[in-house]
PDB file of C-alpha atoms in Angstrom:
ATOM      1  CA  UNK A   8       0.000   0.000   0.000  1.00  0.00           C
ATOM      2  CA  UNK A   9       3.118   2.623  -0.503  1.00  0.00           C
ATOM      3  CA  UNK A  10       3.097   2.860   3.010  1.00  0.00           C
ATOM      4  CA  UNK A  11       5.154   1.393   6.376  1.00  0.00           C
ATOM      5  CA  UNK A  12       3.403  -0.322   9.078  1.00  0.00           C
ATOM      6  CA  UNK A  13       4.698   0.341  12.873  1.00  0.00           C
ATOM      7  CA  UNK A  14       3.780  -1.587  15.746  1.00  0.00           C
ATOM      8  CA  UNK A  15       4.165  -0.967  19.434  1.00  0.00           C
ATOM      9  CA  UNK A  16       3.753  -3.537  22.204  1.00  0.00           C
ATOM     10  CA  UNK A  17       3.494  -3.360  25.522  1.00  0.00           C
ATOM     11  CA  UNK A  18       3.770  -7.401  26.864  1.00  0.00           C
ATOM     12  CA  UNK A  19       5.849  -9.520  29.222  1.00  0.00           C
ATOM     13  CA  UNK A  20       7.366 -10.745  26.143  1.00  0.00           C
ATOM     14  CA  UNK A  21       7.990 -10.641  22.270  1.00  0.00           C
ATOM     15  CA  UNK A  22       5.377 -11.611  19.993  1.00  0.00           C
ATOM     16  CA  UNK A  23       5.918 -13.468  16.638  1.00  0.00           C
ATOM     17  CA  UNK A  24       6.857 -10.528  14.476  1.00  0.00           C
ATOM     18  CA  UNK A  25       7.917 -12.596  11.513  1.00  0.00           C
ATOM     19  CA  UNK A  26       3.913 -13.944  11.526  1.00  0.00           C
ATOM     20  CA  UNK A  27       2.772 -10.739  12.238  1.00  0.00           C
ATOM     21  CA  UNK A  28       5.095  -9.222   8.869  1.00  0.00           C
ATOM     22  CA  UNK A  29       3.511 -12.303   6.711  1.00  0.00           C
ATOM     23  CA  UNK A  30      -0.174 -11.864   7.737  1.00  0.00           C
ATOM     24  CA  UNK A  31      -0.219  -8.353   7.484  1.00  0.00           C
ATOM     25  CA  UNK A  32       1.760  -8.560   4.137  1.00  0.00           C
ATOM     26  CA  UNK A  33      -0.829 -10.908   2.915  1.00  0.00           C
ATOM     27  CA  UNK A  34      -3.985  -9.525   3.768  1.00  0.00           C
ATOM     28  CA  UNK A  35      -3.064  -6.044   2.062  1.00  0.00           C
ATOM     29  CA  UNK A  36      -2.340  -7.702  -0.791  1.00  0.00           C
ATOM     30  CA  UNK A  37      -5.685  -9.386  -0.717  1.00  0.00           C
ATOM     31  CA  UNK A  38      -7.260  -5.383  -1.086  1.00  0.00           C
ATOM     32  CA  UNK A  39      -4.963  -4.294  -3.730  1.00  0.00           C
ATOM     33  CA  UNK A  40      -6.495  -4.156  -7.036  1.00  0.00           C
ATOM     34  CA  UNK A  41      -3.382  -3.834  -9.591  1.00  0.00           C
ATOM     35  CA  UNK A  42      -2.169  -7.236  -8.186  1.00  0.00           C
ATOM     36  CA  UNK A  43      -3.380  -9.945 -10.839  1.00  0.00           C
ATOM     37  CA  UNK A  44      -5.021 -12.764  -9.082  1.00  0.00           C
ATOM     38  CA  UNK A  45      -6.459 -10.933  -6.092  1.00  0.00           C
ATOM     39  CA  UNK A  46     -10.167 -11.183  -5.367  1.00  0.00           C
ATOM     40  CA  UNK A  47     -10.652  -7.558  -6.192  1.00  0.00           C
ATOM     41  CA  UNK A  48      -8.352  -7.631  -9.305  1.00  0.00           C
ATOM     42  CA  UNK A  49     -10.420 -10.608 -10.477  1.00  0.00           C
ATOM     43  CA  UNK A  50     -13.726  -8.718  -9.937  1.00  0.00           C
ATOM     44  CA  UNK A  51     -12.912  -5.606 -11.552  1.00  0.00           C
ATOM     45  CA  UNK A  52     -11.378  -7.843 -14.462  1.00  0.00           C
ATOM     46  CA  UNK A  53     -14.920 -10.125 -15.048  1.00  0.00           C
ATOM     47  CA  UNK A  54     -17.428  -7.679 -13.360  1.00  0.00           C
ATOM     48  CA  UNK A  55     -19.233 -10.805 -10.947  1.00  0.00           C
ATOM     49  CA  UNK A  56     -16.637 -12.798  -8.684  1.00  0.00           C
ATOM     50  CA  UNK A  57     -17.305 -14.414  -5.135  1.00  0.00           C
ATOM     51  CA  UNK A  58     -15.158 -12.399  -2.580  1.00  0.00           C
ATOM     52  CA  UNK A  59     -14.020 -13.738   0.806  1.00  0.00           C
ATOM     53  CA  UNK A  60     -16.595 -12.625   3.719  1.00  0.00           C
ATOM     54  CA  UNK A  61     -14.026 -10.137   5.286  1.00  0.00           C
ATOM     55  CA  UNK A  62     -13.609  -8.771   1.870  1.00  0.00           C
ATOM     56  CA  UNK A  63     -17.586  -8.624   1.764  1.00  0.00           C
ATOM     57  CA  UNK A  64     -17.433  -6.890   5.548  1.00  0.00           C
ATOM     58  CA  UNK A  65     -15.551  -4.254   4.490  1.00  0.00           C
ATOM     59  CA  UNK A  66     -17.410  -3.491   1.067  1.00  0.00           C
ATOM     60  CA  UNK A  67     -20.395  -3.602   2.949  1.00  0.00           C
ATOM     61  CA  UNK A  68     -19.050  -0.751   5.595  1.00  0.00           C
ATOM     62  CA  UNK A  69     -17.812   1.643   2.542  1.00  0.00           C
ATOM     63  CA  UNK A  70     -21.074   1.404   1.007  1.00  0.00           C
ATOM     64  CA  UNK A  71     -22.808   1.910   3.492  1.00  0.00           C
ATOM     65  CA  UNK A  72     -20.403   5.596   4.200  1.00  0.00           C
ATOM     66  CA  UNK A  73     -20.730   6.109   0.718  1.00  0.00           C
ATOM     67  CA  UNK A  74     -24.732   5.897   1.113  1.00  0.00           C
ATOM     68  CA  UNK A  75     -24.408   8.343   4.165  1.00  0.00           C
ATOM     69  CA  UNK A  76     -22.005  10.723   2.696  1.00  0.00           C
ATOM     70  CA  UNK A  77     -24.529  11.266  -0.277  1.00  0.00           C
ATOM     71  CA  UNK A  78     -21.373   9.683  -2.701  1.00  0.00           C
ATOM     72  CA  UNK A  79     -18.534  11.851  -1.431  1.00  0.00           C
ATOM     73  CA  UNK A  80     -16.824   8.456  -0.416  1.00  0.00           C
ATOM     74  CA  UNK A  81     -17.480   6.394  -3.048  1.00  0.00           C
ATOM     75  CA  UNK A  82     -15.016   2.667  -4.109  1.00  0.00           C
ATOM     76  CA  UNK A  83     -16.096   2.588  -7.317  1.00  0.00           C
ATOM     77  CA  UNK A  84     -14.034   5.743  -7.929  1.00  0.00           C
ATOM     78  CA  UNK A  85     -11.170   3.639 -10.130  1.00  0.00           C
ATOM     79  CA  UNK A  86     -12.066   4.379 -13.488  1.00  0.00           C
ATOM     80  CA  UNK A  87     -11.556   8.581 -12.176  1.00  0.00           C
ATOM     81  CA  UNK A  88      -8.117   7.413 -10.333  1.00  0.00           C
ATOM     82  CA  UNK A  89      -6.697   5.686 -13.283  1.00  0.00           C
ATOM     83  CA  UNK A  90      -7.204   8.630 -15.430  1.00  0.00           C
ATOM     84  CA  UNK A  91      -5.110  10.853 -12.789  1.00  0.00           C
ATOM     85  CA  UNK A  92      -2.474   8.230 -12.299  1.00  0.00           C
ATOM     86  CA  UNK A  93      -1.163   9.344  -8.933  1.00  0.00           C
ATOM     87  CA  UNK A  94       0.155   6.019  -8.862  1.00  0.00           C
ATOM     88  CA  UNK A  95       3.014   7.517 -11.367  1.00  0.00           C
ATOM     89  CA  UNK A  96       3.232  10.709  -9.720  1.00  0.00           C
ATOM     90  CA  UNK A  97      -0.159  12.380 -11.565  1.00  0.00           C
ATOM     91  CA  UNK A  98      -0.818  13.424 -14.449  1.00  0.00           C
ATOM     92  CA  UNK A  99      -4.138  16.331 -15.587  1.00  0.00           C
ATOM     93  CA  UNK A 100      -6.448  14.372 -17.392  1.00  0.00           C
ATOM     94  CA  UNK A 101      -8.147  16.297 -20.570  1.00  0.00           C
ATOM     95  CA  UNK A 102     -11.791  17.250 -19.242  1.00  0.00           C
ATOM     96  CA  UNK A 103     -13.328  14.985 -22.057  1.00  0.00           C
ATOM     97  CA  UNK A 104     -11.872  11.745 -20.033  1.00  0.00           C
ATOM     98  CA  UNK A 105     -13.488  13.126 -17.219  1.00  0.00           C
ATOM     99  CA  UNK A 106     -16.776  13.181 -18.400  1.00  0.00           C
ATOM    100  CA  UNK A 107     -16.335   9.564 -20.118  1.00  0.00           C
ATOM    101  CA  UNK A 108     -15.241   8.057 -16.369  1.00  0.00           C
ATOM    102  CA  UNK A 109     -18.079   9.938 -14.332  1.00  0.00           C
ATOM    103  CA  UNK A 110     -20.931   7.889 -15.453  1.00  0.00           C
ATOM    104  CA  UNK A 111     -18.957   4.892 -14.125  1.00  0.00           C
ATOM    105  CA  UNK A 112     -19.005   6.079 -10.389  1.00  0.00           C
ATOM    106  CA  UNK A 113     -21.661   4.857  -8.704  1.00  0.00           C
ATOM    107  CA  UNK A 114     -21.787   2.749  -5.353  1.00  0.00           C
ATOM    108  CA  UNK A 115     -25.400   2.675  -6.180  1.00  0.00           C
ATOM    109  CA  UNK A 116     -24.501   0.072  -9.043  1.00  0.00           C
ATOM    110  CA  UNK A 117     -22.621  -2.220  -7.029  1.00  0.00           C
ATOM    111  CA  UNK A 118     -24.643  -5.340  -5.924  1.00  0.00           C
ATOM    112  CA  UNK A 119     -23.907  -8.191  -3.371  1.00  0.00           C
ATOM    113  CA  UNK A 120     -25.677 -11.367  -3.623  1.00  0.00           C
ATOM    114  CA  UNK A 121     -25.974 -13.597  -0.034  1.00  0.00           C
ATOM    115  CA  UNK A 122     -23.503 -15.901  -0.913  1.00  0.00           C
ATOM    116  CA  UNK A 123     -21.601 -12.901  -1.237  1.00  0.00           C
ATOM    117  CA  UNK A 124     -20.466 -12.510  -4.967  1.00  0.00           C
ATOM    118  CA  UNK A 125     -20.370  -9.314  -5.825  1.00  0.00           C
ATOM    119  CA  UNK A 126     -21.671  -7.727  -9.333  1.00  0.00           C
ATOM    120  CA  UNK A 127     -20.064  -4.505 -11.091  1.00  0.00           C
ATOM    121  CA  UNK A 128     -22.005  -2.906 -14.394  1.00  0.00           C
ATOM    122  CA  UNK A 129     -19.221  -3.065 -17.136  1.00  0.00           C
ATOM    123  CA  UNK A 130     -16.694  -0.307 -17.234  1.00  0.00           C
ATOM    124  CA  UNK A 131     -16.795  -0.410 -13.006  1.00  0.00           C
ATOM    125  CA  UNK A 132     -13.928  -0.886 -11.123  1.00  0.00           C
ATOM    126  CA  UNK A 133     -13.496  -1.075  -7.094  1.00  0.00           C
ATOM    127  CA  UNK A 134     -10.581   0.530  -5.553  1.00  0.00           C
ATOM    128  CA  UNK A 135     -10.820   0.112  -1.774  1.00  0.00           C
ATOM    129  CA  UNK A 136      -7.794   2.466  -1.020  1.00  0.00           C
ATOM    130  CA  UNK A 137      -9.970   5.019   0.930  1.00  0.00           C
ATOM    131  CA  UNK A 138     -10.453   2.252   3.807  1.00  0.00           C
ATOM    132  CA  UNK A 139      -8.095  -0.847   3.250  1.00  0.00           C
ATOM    133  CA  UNK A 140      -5.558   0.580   5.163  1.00  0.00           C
ATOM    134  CA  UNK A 141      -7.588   1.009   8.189  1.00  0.00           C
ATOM    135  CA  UNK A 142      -9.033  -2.485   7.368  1.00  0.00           C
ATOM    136  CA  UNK A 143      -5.631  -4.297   7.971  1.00  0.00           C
ATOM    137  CA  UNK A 144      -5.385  -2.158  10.840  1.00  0.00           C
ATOM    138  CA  UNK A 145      -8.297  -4.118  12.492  1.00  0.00           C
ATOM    139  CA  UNK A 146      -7.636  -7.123  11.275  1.00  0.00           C
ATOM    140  CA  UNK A 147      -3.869  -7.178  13.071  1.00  0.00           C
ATOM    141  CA  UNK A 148      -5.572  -6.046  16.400  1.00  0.00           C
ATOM    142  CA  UNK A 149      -8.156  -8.877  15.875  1.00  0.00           C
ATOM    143  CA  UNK A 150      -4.946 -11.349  16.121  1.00  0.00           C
ATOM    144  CA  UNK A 151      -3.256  -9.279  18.572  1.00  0.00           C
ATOM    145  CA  UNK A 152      -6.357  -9.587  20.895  1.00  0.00           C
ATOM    146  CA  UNK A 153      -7.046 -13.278  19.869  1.00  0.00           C
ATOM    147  CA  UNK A 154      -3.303 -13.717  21.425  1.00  0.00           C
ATOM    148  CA  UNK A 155      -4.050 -11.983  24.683  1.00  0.00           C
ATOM    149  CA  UNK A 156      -2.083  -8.735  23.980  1.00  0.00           C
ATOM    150  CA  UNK A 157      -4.368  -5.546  25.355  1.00  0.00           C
ATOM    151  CA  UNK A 158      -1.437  -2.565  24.973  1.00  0.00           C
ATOM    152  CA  UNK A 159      -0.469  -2.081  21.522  1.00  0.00           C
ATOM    153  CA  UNK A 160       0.001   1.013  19.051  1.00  0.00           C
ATOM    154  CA  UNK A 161      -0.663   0.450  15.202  1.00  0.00           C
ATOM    155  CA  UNK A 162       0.438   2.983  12.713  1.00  0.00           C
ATOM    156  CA  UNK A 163      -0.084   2.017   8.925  1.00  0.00           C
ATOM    157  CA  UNK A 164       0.985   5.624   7.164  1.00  0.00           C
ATOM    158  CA  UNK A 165      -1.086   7.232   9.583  1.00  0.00           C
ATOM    159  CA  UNK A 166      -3.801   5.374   9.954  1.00  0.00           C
ATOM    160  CA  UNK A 167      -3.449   4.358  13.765  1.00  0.00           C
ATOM    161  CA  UNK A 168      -5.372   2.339  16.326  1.00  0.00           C
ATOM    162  CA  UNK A 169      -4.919   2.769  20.040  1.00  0.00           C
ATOM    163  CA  UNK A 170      -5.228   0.183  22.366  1.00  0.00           C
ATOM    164  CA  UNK A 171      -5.140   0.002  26.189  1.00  0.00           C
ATOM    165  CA  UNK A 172      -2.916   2.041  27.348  1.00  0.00           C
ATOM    166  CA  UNK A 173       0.809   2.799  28.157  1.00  0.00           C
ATOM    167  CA  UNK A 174       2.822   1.278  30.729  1.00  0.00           C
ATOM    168  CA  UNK A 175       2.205   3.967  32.861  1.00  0.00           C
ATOM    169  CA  UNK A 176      -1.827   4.132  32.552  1.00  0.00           C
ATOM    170  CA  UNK A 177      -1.061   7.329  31.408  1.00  0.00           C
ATOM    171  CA  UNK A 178      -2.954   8.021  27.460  1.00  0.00           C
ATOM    172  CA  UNK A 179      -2.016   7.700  24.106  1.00  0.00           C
ATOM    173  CA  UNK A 180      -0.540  11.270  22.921  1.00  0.00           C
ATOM    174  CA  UNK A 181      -1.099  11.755  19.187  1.00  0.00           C
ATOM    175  CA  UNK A 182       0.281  14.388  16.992  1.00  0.00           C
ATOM    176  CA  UNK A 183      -1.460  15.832  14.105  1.00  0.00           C
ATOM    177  CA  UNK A 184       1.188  16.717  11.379  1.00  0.00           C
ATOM    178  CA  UNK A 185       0.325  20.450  10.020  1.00  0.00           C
ATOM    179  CA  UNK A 186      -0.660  20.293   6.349  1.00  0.00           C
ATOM    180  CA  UNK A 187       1.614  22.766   5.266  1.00  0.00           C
ATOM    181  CA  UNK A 188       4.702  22.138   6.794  1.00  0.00           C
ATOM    182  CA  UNK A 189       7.945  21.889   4.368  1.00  0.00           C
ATOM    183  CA  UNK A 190      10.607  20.260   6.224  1.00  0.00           C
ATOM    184  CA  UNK A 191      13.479  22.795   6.299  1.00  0.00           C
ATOM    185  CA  UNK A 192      11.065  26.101   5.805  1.00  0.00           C
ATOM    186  CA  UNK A 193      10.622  27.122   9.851  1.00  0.00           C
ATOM    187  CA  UNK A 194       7.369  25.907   9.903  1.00  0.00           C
ATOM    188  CA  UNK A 195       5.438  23.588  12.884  1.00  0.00           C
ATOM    189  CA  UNK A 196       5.330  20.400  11.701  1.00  0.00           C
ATOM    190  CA  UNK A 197       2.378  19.768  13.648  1.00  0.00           C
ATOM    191  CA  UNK A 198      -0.307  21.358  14.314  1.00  0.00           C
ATOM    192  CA  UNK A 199      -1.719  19.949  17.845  1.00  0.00           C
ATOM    193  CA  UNK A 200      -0.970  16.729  20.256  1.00  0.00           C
ATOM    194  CA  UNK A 201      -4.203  14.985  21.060  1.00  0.00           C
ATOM    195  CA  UNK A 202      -4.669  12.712  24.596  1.00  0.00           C
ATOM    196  CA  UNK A 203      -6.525  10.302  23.428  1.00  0.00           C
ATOM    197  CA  UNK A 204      -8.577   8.430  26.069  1.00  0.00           C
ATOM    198  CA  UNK A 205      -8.578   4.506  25.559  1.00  0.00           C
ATOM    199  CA  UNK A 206      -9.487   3.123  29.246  1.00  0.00           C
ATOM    200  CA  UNK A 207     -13.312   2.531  27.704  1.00  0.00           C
ATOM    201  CA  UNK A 208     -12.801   1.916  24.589  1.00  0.00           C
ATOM    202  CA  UNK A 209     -10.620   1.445  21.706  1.00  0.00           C
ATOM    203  CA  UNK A 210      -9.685   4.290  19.518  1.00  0.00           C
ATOM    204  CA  UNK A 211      -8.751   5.151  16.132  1.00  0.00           C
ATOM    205  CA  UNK A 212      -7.537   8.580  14.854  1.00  0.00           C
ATOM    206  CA  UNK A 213      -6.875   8.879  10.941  1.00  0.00           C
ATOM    207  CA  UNK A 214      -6.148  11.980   8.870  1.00  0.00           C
ATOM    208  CA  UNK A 215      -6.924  12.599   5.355  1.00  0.00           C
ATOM    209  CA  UNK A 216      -4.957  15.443   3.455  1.00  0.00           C
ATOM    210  CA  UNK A 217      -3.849  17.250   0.388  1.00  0.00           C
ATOM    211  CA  UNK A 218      -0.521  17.028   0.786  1.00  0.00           C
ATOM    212  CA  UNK A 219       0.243  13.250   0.941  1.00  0.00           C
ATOM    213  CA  UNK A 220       0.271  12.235  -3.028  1.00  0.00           C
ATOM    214  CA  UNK A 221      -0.295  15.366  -5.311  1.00  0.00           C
ATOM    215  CA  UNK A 222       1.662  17.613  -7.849  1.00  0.00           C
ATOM    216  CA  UNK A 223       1.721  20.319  -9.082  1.00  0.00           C
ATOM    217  CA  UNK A 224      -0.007  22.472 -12.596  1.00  0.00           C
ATOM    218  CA  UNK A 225       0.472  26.540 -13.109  1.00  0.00           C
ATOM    219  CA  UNK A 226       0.811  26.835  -9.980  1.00  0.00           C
ATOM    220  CA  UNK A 227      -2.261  24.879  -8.643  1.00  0.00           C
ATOM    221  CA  UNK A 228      -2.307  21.717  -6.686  1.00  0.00           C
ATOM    222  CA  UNK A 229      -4.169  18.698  -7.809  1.00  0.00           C
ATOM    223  CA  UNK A 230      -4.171  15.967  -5.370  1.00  0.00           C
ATOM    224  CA  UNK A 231      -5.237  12.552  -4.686  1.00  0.00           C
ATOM    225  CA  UNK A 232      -8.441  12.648  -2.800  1.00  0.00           C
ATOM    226  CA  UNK A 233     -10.615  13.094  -6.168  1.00  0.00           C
ATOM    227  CA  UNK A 234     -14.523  13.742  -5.729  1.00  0.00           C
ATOM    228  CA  UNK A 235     -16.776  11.834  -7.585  1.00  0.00           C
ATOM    229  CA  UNK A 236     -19.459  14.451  -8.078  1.00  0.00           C
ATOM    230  CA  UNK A 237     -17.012  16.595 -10.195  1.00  0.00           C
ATOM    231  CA  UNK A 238     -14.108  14.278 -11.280  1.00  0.00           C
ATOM    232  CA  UNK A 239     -11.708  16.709  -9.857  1.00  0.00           C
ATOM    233  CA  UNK A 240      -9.583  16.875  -6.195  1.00  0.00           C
ATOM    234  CA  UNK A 241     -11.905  17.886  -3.666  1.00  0.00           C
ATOM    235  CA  UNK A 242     -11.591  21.734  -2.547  1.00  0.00           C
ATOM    236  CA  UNK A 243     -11.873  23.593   0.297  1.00  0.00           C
ATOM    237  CA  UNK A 244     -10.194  21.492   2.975  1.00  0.00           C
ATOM    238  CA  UNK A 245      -6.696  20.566   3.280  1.00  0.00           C
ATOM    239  CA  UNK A 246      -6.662  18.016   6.403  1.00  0.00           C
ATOM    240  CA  UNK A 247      -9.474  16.382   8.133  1.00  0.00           C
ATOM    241  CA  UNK A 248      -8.937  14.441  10.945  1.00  0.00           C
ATOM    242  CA  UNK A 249     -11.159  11.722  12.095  1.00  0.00           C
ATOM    243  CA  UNK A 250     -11.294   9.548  15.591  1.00  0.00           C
ATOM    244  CA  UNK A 251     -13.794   6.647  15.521  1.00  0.00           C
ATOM    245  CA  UNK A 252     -14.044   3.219  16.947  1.00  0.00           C
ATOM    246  CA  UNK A 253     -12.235   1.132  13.986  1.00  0.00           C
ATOM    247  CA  UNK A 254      -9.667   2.221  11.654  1.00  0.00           C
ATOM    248  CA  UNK A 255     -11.323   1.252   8.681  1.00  0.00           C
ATOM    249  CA  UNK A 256     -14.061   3.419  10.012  1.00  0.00           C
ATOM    250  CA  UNK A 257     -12.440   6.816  10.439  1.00  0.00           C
ATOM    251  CA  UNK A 258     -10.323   6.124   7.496  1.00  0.00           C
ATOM    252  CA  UNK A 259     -13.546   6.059   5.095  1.00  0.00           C
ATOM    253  CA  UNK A 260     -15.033   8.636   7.234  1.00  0.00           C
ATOM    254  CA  UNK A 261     -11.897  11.186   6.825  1.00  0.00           C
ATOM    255  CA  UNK A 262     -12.264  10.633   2.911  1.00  0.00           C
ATOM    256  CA  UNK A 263     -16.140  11.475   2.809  1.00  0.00           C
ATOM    257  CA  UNK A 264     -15.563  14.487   5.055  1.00  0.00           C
ATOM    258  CA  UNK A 265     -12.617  15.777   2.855  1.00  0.00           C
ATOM    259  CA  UNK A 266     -15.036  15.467  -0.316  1.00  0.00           C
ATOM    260  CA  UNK A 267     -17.584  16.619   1.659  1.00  0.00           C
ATOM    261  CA  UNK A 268     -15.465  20.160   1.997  1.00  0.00           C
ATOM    262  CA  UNK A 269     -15.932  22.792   4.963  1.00  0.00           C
ATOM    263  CA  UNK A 270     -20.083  23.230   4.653  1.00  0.00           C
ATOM    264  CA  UNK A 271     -21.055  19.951   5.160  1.00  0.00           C
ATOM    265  CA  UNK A 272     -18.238  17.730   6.751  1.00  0.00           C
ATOM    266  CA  UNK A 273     -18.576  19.233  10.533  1.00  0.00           C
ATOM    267  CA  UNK A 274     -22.214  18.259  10.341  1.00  0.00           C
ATOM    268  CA  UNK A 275     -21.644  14.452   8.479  1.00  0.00           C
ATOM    269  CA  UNK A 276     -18.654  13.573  11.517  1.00  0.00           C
ATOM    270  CA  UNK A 277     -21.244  14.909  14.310  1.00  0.00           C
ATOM    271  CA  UNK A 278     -23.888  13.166  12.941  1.00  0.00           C
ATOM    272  CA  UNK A 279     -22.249   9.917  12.862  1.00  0.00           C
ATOM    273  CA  UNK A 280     -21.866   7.988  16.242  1.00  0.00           C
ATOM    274  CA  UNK A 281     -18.667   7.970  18.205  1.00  0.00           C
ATOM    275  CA  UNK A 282     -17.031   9.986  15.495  1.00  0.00           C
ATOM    276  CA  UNK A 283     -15.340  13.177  16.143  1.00  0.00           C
ATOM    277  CA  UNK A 284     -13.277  15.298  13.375  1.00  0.00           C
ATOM    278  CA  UNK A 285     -10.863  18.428  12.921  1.00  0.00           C
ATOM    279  CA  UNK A 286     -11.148  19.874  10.078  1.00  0.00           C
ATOM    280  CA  UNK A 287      -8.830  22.523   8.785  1.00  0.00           C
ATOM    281  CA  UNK A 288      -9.241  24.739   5.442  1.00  0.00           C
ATOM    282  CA  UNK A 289      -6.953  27.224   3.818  1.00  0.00           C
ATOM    283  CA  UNK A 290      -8.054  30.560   2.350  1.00  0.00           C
ATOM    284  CA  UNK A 291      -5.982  33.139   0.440  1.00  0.00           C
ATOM    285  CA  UNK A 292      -2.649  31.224   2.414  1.00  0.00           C
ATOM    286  CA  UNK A 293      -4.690  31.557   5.452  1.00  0.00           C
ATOM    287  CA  UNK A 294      -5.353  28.471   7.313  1.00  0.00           C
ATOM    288  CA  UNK A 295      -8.687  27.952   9.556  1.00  0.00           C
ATOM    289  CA  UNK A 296      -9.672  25.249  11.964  1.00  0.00           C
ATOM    290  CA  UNK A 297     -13.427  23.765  12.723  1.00  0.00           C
ATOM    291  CA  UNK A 298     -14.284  20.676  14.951  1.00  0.00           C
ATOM    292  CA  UNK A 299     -16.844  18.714  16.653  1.00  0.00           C
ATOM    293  CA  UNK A 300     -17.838  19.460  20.200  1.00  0.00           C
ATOM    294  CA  UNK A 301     -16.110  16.353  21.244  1.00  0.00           C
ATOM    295  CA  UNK A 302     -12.838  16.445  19.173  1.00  0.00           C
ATOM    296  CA  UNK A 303      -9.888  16.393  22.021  1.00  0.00           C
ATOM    297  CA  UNK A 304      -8.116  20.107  21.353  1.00  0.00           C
ATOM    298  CA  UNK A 305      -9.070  23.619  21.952  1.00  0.00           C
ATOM    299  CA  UNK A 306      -9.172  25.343  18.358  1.00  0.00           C
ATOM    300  CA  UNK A 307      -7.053  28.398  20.125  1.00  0.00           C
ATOM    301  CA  UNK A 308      -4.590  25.786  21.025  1.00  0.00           C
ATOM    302  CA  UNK A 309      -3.631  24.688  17.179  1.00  0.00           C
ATOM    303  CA  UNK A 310      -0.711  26.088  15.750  1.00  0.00           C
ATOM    304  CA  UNK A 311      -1.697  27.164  12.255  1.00  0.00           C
TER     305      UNK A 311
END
């Protein structure tokens, strides 16, 4: 997934970090849809293929974001992404191609029989990057549990999941990396340090921003996080930040409130149970700051 994977234990001794390496290795590549041979490769090639039930799970969650998002998350989004190619660093696609892909968007298409094969109209593609990284995220702390660990740390690019709590009770502190810093330029290179509270429940803090895969065209920036309404990067925010219950969770979740932009994504994150979000947009170089009534920071406390 382009990314590195870091995991922090707290246990009377070492786990199996070989195993852990393999599974995790092997379950991502079970999401990744360029990968011949992988259930989601296979579906996107023949439109109708039977996909393993945690496969199913987690196509089942990001429709079900998309639906509540109104689209602005959306996994069928692969025939806009190929045309952008951030894969290869990005490319402007001519608006014509644009047009031509749109019509090919829709979650609304996708349909799931109950033995779970799944049905695309032709032309469709799934790309399951806006939650697969938060998926293998919960699926290590499912085997982390199932082996009796309860303290543990998982980063994946990001994406992390907070469990229990440090050795000394005390909790998780999380910084939020400001979504303009440059290293080398002077400026904060994050914005805020959250205290996370884990002693009731597990937590998961993601964050979504422009400045992770982009490039840039006379002197604009196009980046990654493309909304399916327009066929174009999202505008109006730069980072959203997103603590839920599950990683794959907040990590769809951050997406949909990026798309969403400034208006509607503080309402979509409060309306959603046990979410909370930051959300930070940028005006004439100007950066501003919005949250939740719940989300762990005081806005005058951000260094923007």
């Amino acid at each position: 997934m382009s990314t590195y994977m870091s995991v922090d234990i707290y246990a009377g001794e070492a786990p199996d970090w070989p195993d852990i390496e393999r599974q995790v290795a092997k379950r991502a590549r079970e999401y990744n849809h360029r990968l011949p041979g992988t259930p989601i490769y296979l579906l996107n090639r023949t439109g109708t293929s039977k996909l393993p039930p945690y496969l199913v799970r987690v196509l089942k969650l990001a429709l079900k974001i998309a639906h509540d998002s109104n689209g602005a998350f959306d996994p069928t989004i692969l025939p806009l992404l190929k045309l952008w190619d951030f894969d290869e660093g990005g490319r402007l696609p001519p608006l014509a191609e644009i047009k031509k892909a749109m019509p090919l968007v829709n979650y609304k298409k996708v349909r799931i029989d109950p033995d779970n094969t799944v049905h695309l109209q032709a032309g469709m593609g799934l790309d399951l990057g806006g939650i697969a990284k938060g998926a293998v995220v919960d699926f290590l702390s499912g085997r982390l549990g199932a082996k009796g660990y309860t303290n543990y740390l998982i980063d994946a690019g990001g994406d992390l999941l907070l469990v229990g709590s440090k050795p000394d009770g005390s909790p998780w502190k999380i910084a939020i990396r400001h979504p303009r810093y440059t290293e080398g330029k002077g400026d904060p290179d994050f914005m805020c340090v959250l205290s996370i509270d884990t002693s009731q429940k597990n937590k998961a803090v993601v964050t979504s921003g422009d400045y992770e895969r982009f490039f840039f065209r006379n002197g604009q920036r196009y980046h990654h996080i493309i909304d399916p309404s327009t066929g174009y990067p999202a505008s109006g925010l730069v980072s959203v930040t997103v603590i839920a219950d599950t990683c794959a969770e907040a990590d769809a979740l951050a997406t949909a409130a990026f798309v969403l932009g400034p208006e509607k994504a503080k309402d979509f994150i409060e309306n959603h149970p046990g979410a909370e979000g930051l959300f930070i947009r940028e005006k004439n170089n100007t950066l501003r700051a919005a949250k939740t009534s719940g989300f762990p920071v005081k806005l005058s406390d951000l260094r923007l």
